[in-house]
């Protein structure tokens, strides 16, 4: 995506007309690390499928089917590649976590549970069951996260438990039983210090851990479930547009142990006169229409971002509760979030970081996070996807109305140029960036901790009409209603047409979004959408 002084690029969005999982819901997607351009999907047809993106300098990317993996006996809710590549972990409603490893593919190769024999000839790759981990309570698995060394996996389960597994012998080495409702998301710190879990009990838990041959120690450091709602006291009775500094109170539950991470330096902020704070729930309850709350750490470990947040400006009964996504810093992981990203009308359900690090750009405004590099991440709401970078608080792009049903998962390719979205309507969308469109990729030491992340100390409110970066955006859209789920010919292929949207506009100043107005989607003209789609 072209930003400020760079020449405009062409971000391409295409809803792919492929029967990914026999016209049934697609629940998860993930790219394999490395240069293979391979990715996996899991769906309601009980299958895992392997695909490959074939790129060309002159033609749009093409998706090639590679293999179907069919050992699961119920819907597959999550697919996650090992950080080292070569091994795929999948989890589903059958209470199974299956580890798959690619085997040599020859005409004489037996499937060994790979797929049904009559479909064997369609496969271009052969995958064998490497290990089979079984949830003892027999309940559904909703999320998985690998340890950075690929020796362990943490699982999120319907039985309210997050379990740590040794992938080498398939044994459960520890069960975290702190949540009181379904665990719907898990994340593993890339610096191997923290674990994070998110549950429909409306909380996010942060843990430190130590895995040794003699045993496993897991200590809860924080439980984030309530946030202070602060309202500036205005003598005139009018409402100020000055953003309110984030509350600095401790989490509702005391920390169980100290962390070795260095604390964030306290940044001085203007101190408006405040009315007494009140507490409100930070996250949506179990009535949220989604199986997933996919939180994530940034690839450098500096940030933790959690979906399904909510926030209320003011303390009145009539104040509107808005959807949000919360951002925590590593040094302040026990504290309340430092940034609140306003979302769409529907809650966010997943956050994924682009795995690449980008050069800082020369901008007229100060960055939101004072990092030595730019990170890019996508936030998936149930009906839209927003793309952000860490130099600004306003989104780089907003994509909506791409699907007829809720979005379930998102994933970035290893080279950072492709973003995949999967939906319950049975289809996937692909967002493709030109080379260097997001910026110049840089290398950095992945073991360098970012404990002392500084946050912009002052800011401005996000304008009602959020302006995107200067950019021409191309998108493939489908105006054929034959994909509507309630049609008899559900999933039928249709011809797509090319539409071009001019996204010219000046970027708003970055801001610590602690109490700003949400993005008014109805007033944003520079969005990517399929107008014919009815959600």
XYZ file of C-alpha atoms in Angstrom:
535
model
C 0.000 0.000 0.000
C 1.402 3.362 -0.957
C 1.929 5.643 2.023
C 2.421 9.414 1.999
C 5.467 10.284 -0.151
C 5.602 6.949 -1.936
C 4.082 6.452 -5.395
C 0.667 4.830 -5.296
C 0.454 1.073 -5.529
C -2.468 -1.211 -6.192
C -3.779 -3.335 -3.360
C -5.841 -6.136 -4.867
C -8.654 -7.925 -3.071
C -10.252 -10.987 -4.590
C -12.953 -13.285 -3.244
C -11.821 -16.609 -4.653
C -14.502 -18.670 -6.373
C -13.299 -22.052 -5.143
C -15.247 -24.741 -3.315
C -12.772 -24.723 -0.466
C -14.574 -27.138 1.842
C -17.497 -28.541 -0.136
C -19.477 -25.291 0.193
C -19.336 -25.529 3.990
C -17.916 -23.024 6.473
C -14.168 -22.368 6.470
C -12.994 -21.855 10.047
C -9.241 -21.373 9.867
C -6.296 -20.521 7.634
C -2.528 -20.350 8.130
C 0.573 -19.943 5.949
C 3.638 -22.138 6.253
C 6.816 -20.267 7.221
C 9.394 -20.195 4.449
C 9.247 -19.646 0.729
C 6.865 -22.440 -0.275
C 3.782 -20.132 -0.510
C 1.851 -23.049 0.949
C -1.136 -22.542 3.246
C -3.706 -24.715 4.973
C -7.428 -24.350 5.632
C -9.804 -26.193 7.952
C -13.554 -26.348 7.697
C -16.930 -27.743 8.647
C -16.539 -30.681 6.248
C -14.113 -32.306 8.756
C -11.219 -31.845 6.333
C -7.897 -30.046 6.264
C -6.711 -28.895 2.860
C -3.303 -27.784 1.648
C -3.045 -25.092 -1.036
C -0.299 -23.183 -2.790
C -0.203 -19.660 -4.199
C 1.380 -19.477 -7.637
C 2.554 -15.949 -8.353
C 3.453 -14.357 -11.659
C 5.024 -11.032 -12.599
C 2.304 -10.372 -15.167
C -0.733 -12.383 -14.044
C -2.845 -12.344 -10.859
C -1.911 -14.993 -8.273
C -3.384 -18.435 -8.813
C -4.406 -20.938 -6.124
C -3.385 -24.557 -6.633
C -4.919 -27.409 -4.632
C -2.254 -29.703 -3.162
C -3.804 -32.204 -0.765
C -6.730 -33.146 1.479
C -6.105 -34.471 5.008
C -9.097 -36.298 6.441
C -8.355 -37.901 9.804
C -10.676 -35.567 11.739
C -14.175 -36.890 12.413
C -15.760 -33.472 13.040
C -15.329 -29.836 12.025
C -11.760 -28.501 11.965
C -11.617 -25.202 13.876
C -7.945 -24.304 13.707
C -4.877 -24.971 11.544
C -1.427 -23.729 12.579
C 1.969 -24.437 11.023
C 5.044 -25.088 13.101
C 7.254 -21.966 13.255
C 9.969 -24.089 11.651
C 7.676 -25.289 8.872
C 7.137 -28.849 7.691
C 4.629 -29.807 10.415
C 0.993 -28.738 10.567
C -1.142 -28.832 13.730
C -4.920 -29.041 13.379
C -7.658 -29.096 16.016
C -11.391 -29.570 15.890
C -14.707 -30.561 17.370
C -13.585 -34.193 17.683
C -11.323 -33.243 20.631
C -8.256 -34.107 18.559
C -5.056 -32.255 17.840
C -3.364 -33.890 14.872
C 0.215 -33.174 13.846
C 0.821 -33.778 10.145
C 4.143 -34.207 8.378
C 4.714 -34.346 4.644
C 5.848 -37.687 3.219
C 7.394 -38.523 -0.168
C 4.670 -38.505 -2.801
C 4.732 -41.327 -5.331
C 2.083 -43.245 -7.232
C 2.544 -46.143 -4.837
C 2.219 -44.012 -1.705
C -0.615 -45.121 0.553
C -2.745 -42.420 2.117
C -2.502 -43.820 5.663
C -5.442 -41.674 6.635
C -4.458 -38.857 4.318
C -7.661 -38.917 2.233
C -10.198 -41.392 0.932
C -8.759 -43.772 -1.651
C -11.050 -42.600 -4.451
C -9.653 -39.072 -4.080
C -6.020 -40.084 -3.822
C -5.265 -39.331 -7.462
C -6.248 -35.693 -6.938
C -3.495 -35.126 -4.375
C -0.189 -33.608 -5.385
C 1.280 -34.109 -1.906
C 1.093 -36.841 0.707
C 0.763 -36.008 4.398
C 1.035 -38.544 7.195
C -0.179 -38.414 10.774
C 2.876 -37.541 12.857
C 1.183 -37.470 16.261
C -2.347 -37.538 17.653
C -3.131 -35.599 20.839
C -6.499 -36.235 22.460
C -8.391 -33.946 24.861
C -9.279 -36.139 27.882
C -12.698 -34.520 28.361
C -13.669 -35.086 24.741
C -14.525 -31.425 24.151
C -13.958 -29.153 21.172
C -10.692 -27.359 20.403
C -10.971 -23.762 19.201
C -7.418 -22.468 18.938
C -3.765 -23.546 18.937
C -0.422 -21.761 19.294
C 3.084 -23.168 18.863
C 6.062 -22.404 21.073
C 8.861 -20.598 19.188
C 11.097 -23.694 19.365
C 8.262 -25.865 17.952
C 8.529 -28.343 20.843
C 5.220 -27.399 22.458
C 1.661 -26.384 21.629
C -0.961 -24.694 23.765
C -4.606 -25.463 23.017
C -7.857 -23.602 23.758
C -10.735 -25.894 24.623
C -14.489 -25.845 25.211
C -13.975 -27.393 28.671
C -12.565 -24.044 29.968
C -9.004 -25.397 29.981
C -5.861 -24.353 28.105
C -3.402 -27.247 27.845
C 0.304 -27.312 27.057
C 1.417 -30.306 24.997
C 4.831 -31.737 24.203
C 4.744 -32.256 20.433
C 7.557 -34.805 20.553
C 5.729 -37.430 22.609
C 2.153 -36.131 22.408
C 1.719 -35.782 26.171
C -0.119 -33.004 27.997
C 2.451 -31.521 30.380
C 0.271 -28.865 32.013
C -3.379 -27.810 32.218
C -4.357 -24.191 32.928
C -7.771 -24.245 34.593
C -8.293 -20.614 35.621
C -11.067 -19.674 33.194
C -14.730 -20.178 34.090
C -16.004 -20.464 30.520
C -14.856 -21.626 27.094
C -11.265 -20.782 26.140
C -11.456 -19.412 22.595
C -7.981 -18.060 21.964
C -4.357 -18.722 22.922
C -1.057 -17.007 22.089
C 2.599 -17.861 22.752
C 5.123 -15.094 23.309
C 7.823 -15.223 20.579
C 10.406 -14.355 23.253
C 9.389 -17.471 25.226
C 8.411 -15.719 28.424
C 4.616 -15.403 28.388
C 1.457 -17.271 27.487
C -1.877 -15.536 26.900
C -5.383 -16.994 26.908
C -8.753 -15.441 26.119
C -12.120 -16.824 27.153
C -15.826 -16.161 26.779
C -15.766 -15.545 30.552
C -14.807 -12.021 29.388
C -11.190 -12.125 30.492
C -7.649 -12.333 29.147
C -5.055 -14.082 31.321
C -1.303 -13.574 31.090
C 1.083 -16.243 32.420
C 4.791 -16.706 32.872
C 6.072 -20.228 32.399
C 9.113 -22.401 32.878
C 9.382 -25.809 31.218
C 12.119 -28.075 32.537
C 12.718 -31.837 32.451
C 11.803 -31.903 36.135
C 8.425 -30.227 35.626
C 6.403 -27.297 34.338
C 5.712 -24.099 36.264
C 2.997 -21.719 35.079
C 2.141 -18.582 37.088
C -0.614 -16.128 36.352
C 0.689 -12.572 36.162
C -2.503 -10.737 35.288
C -6.172 -11.170 34.528
C -7.675 -8.437 32.392
C -11.442 -8.267 32.644
C -12.432 -4.764 33.738
C -11.304 -1.313 32.693
C -11.782 2.127 34.186
C -14.305 4.319 32.423
C -13.208 7.924 32.868
C -15.192 11.033 32.025
C -13.613 14.515 32.055
C -15.559 16.907 34.245
C -16.496 19.876 32.066
C -17.624 23.019 33.934
C -19.785 24.059 30.990
C -21.391 20.685 30.714
C -19.991 20.247 27.226
C -17.913 17.311 26.204
C -14.243 17.788 25.559
C -12.522 16.458 22.461
C -9.279 15.981 24.375
C -8.416 12.291 24.621
C -8.371 10.928 28.130
C -5.125 9.342 29.343
C -5.383 5.591 29.908
C -6.239 4.474 33.423
C -3.218 3.277 35.369
C -4.925 1.080 37.914
C -3.851 -2.484 38.465
C -5.753 -5.434 36.984
C -8.710 -6.645 38.978
C -6.828 -9.712 40.147
C -3.422 -9.399 41.824
C -0.366 -10.669 40.029
C 0.745 -14.122 41.092
C 4.410 -13.612 40.333
C 6.793 -10.991 39.068
C 8.023 -10.829 35.497
C 11.594 -10.315 34.397
C 10.460 -7.919 31.674
C 11.561 -4.334 32.206
C 8.642 -1.991 32.908
C 7.639 0.658 30.413
C 8.921 4.106 31.320
C 6.106 6.215 32.689
C 5.207 8.822 30.081
C 3.926 12.153 31.431
C 0.508 13.079 30.098
C -1.762 16.062 30.642
C -4.001 15.470 33.642
C -7.562 16.694 33.050
C -9.955 16.958 35.947
C -11.692 13.614 36.185
C -14.821 12.343 37.754
C -14.400 9.224 39.900
C -13.679 6.201 37.679
C -16.069 3.328 37.318
C -15.297 -0.183 36.185
C -16.812 -1.848 33.146
C -16.327 -5.198 31.489
C -13.589 -5.129 28.870
C -14.742 -7.988 26.668
C -17.938 -9.315 25.127
C -19.743 -12.127 26.914
C -20.622 -15.639 25.764
C -23.526 -14.367 23.660
C -20.987 -13.248 21.048
C -21.841 -15.100 17.849
C -18.386 -16.545 17.246
C -16.399 -19.595 18.282
C -13.152 -17.651 18.270
C -11.265 -14.897 20.097
C -7.904 -15.126 18.372
C -5.452 -12.885 20.235
C -1.810 -12.533 19.226
C 1.652 -11.301 20.175
C 3.608 -9.172 17.720
C 6.545 -10.973 16.050
C 9.041 -8.958 18.126
C 7.131 -9.601 21.353
C 6.580 -5.892 21.998
C 2.769 -5.939 21.818
C -0.168 -8.166 22.698
C -3.430 -7.413 20.884
C -6.759 -8.885 21.969
C -10.093 -8.881 20.088
C -13.772 -8.793 21.183
C -13.183 -5.734 23.345
C -15.776 -3.175 24.319
C -15.515 0.349 25.672
C -17.881 3.025 26.892
C -17.182 6.742 26.826
C -18.613 8.140 30.021
C -20.413 6.669 32.997
C -24.036 7.302 32.099
C -26.554 4.532 31.598
C -27.324 5.817 28.121
C -23.703 5.955 26.965
C -23.158 3.611 24.044
C -20.953 0.546 24.470
C -18.682 0.324 21.442
C -16.673 -2.521 19.975
C -12.903 -2.269 20.321
C -9.589 -4.084 20.103
C -7.142 -3.676 23.005
C -3.370 -3.241 22.710
C -1.018 -4.085 25.598
C 2.721 -3.424 25.684
C 5.227 -5.971 26.876
C 6.495 -3.849 29.727
C 2.936 -3.025 30.753
C 1.443 -6.432 30.250
C 0.066 -6.412 33.805
C -1.511 -3.014 33.331
C -4.578 -1.938 31.459
C -4.302 -1.555 27.674
C -2.435 1.474 26.378
C -4.392 1.734 23.144
C -8.015 1.063 22.324
C -8.681 0.622 18.618
C -12.293 1.381 17.752
C -13.822 -1.276 15.563
C -16.735 -1.767 13.255
C -20.340 -2.179 14.266
C -19.647 -5.872 14.861
C -17.014 -7.194 17.314
C -13.485 -8.099 16.299
C -12.695 -11.809 16.509
C -9.093 -12.214 15.300
C -5.820 -10.298 15.069
C -2.782 -11.376 13.044
C 0.559 -9.641 12.526
C 2.410 -9.469 9.256
C 5.574 -11.507 10.016
C 7.880 -8.955 8.374
C 9.575 -5.901 9.891
C 9.470 -2.685 7.880
C 11.572 0.456 7.847
C 10.163 3.444 9.657
C 8.699 5.984 7.288
C 9.233 9.718 7.342
C 5.906 11.149 8.349
C 4.821 14.531 9.546
C 3.199 13.045 12.614
C 4.729 11.203 15.540
C 4.337 7.441 15.614
C 1.856 5.823 17.967
C 4.467 3.305 19.159
C 8.089 4.423 19.248
C 9.572 1.212 17.885
C 12.763 0.986 15.802
C 10.691 -0.515 12.977
C 7.156 -0.633 11.607
C 4.900 -3.584 12.249
C 1.721 -4.206 10.287
C -1.284 -6.105 11.581
C -4.825 -6.933 10.540
C -7.895 -6.910 12.763
C -10.825 -9.036 11.610
C -14.276 -8.038 12.742
C -17.147 -10.357 11.961
C -17.956 -8.399 8.804
C -14.794 -6.467 7.946
C -11.005 -6.356 8.148
C -8.886 -3.339 9.103
C -5.155 -3.119 8.403
C -2.985 -1.001 10.726
C 0.668 -0.220 11.205
C 2.411 0.800 14.425
C 3.232 4.296 13.168
C -0.394 5.422 13.105
C -3.626 4.753 14.925
C -5.865 5.159 11.904
C -6.188 2.138 9.615
C -4.229 1.855 6.387
C -7.180 0.114 4.775
C -10.679 -1.015 5.601
C -12.264 -3.951 3.760
C -15.887 -4.833 4.281
C -18.816 -6.628 2.663
C -16.530 -9.242 1.131
C -18.517 -12.149 2.554
C -22.115 -13.099 3.250
C -21.329 -14.597 6.660
C -18.918 -13.970 9.527
C -15.148 -13.932 9.017
C -13.509 -16.632 11.161
C -9.756 -16.281 10.705
C -7.056 -14.346 8.871
C -3.420 -15.093 8.022
C -0.432 -13.359 6.418
C 1.932 -15.060 4.004
C 5.525 -15.471 5.116
C 6.741 -12.743 2.733
C 4.088 -10.346 4.049
C 2.505 -9.604 0.664
C -0.678 -11.672 0.971
C -3.479 -11.638 3.535
C -6.070 -14.426 3.494
C -9.554 -14.208 5.050
C -11.863 -17.189 5.588
C -15.581 -17.115 6.239
C -18.558 -19.193 7.275
C -20.048 -18.603 3.821
C -17.589 -21.216 2.545
C -15.313 -18.824 0.686
C -11.922 -17.195 1.163
C -10.690 -13.767 0.100
C -7.119 -12.868 -0.775
C -5.577 -9.410 -0.338
C -2.404 -9.002 -2.402
C 0.154 -6.214 -2.022
C 2.769 -5.344 -4.624
C 6.387 -5.764 -3.606
C 7.460 -2.976 -1.210
C 3.920 -1.596 -1.286
C 3.755 -1.877 2.485
C 7.283 -0.549 2.842
C 10.890 -1.674 2.804
C 11.435 -4.992 4.574
C 14.311 -5.013 7.055
C 16.032 -7.705 9.098
C 16.298 -7.612 12.865
C 17.403 -9.844 15.706
C 14.271 -11.866 16.589
C 15.588 -12.435 20.117
C 15.832 -8.727 20.929
C 13.147 -7.935 23.487
C 11.109 -4.768 23.203
C 10.340 -4.254 26.872
C 10.700 -0.492 26.866
C 8.203 0.391 24.164
C 7.352 4.067 24.379
C 3.867 5.298 23.637
C 2.941 8.673 22.217
C 2.093 10.820 25.228
C -0.371 13.161 23.560
C -2.734 12.809 20.679
C -5.800 13.998 18.850
C -9.208 12.527 18.337
C -9.824 10.450 15.253
C -11.924 12.531 12.842
C -15.413 11.374 11.998
C -14.421 10.854 8.384
C -11.300 8.709 8.649
C -9.022 9.363 5.687
C -6.945 6.537 4.234
C -3.447 6.812 2.832
C -3.040 8.062 -0.716
C -3.601 4.949 -2.750
C -5.330 3.464 -5.729
C -7.004 0.233 -4.748
C -8.086 -2.476 -7.106
C -10.433 -5.196 -6.000
C -12.092 -8.131 -7.674
C -15.722 -8.202 -6.611
C -18.521 -10.594 -7.375
C -21.881 -9.128 -8.311
C -23.549 -12.473 -8.880
C -25.958 -13.372 -6.081
C -25.512 -17.071 -6.776
C -23.122 -17.284 -3.814
C -25.812 -16.341 -1.330
C -26.024 -19.213 1.190
C -29.803 -19.403 0.961
C -29.780 -19.940 -2.796
C -30.307 -23.393 -4.246
C -27.078 -23.140 -6.216
C -25.020 -22.235 -3.149
C -21.361 -21.849 -3.976
C -21.882 -21.774 -7.740
C -19.016 -20.188 -9.627
C -19.646 -16.767 -11.111
C -17.826 -14.220 -13.212
C -16.120 -11.464 -11.277
C -15.611 -7.931 -12.475
C -12.794 -5.523 -11.687
C -13.661 -2.381 -9.753
C -11.272 0.416 -8.870
C -11.587 2.656 -5.826
C -9.720 5.938 -5.437
C -8.457 6.106 -1.863
C -6.914 9.568 -2.096
C -6.981 11.429 1.174
C -4.722 12.816 3.858
C -3.876 10.547 6.745
C -5.116 11.536 10.163
C -2.605 12.130 12.934
C -1.766 9.077 15.036
C -3.244 8.975 18.493
C -3.285 7.011 21.670
C -6.849 5.880 21.260
C -7.797 5.706 24.894
C -11.232 7.252 24.642
C -11.802 8.452 21.123
C -14.830 8.233 18.921
C -15.055 5.001 16.926
C -14.634 4.824 13.186
C -17.877 5.971 11.615
C -18.013 3.413 8.833
C -21.102 4.917 7.252
C -19.283 8.215 6.707
C -16.064 6.700 5.366
C -16.170 6.811 1.601
C -12.642 5.490 1.088
C -13.435 1.913 2.018
C -13.197 -1.272 0.034
C -16.556 -2.928 -0.168
C -18.913 -4.970 -2.265
C -22.027 -2.869 -2.397
C -24.145 -5.710 -3.704
C -23.422 -7.869 -0.679
C -26.056 -8.027 2.049
C -24.744 -9.287 5.379
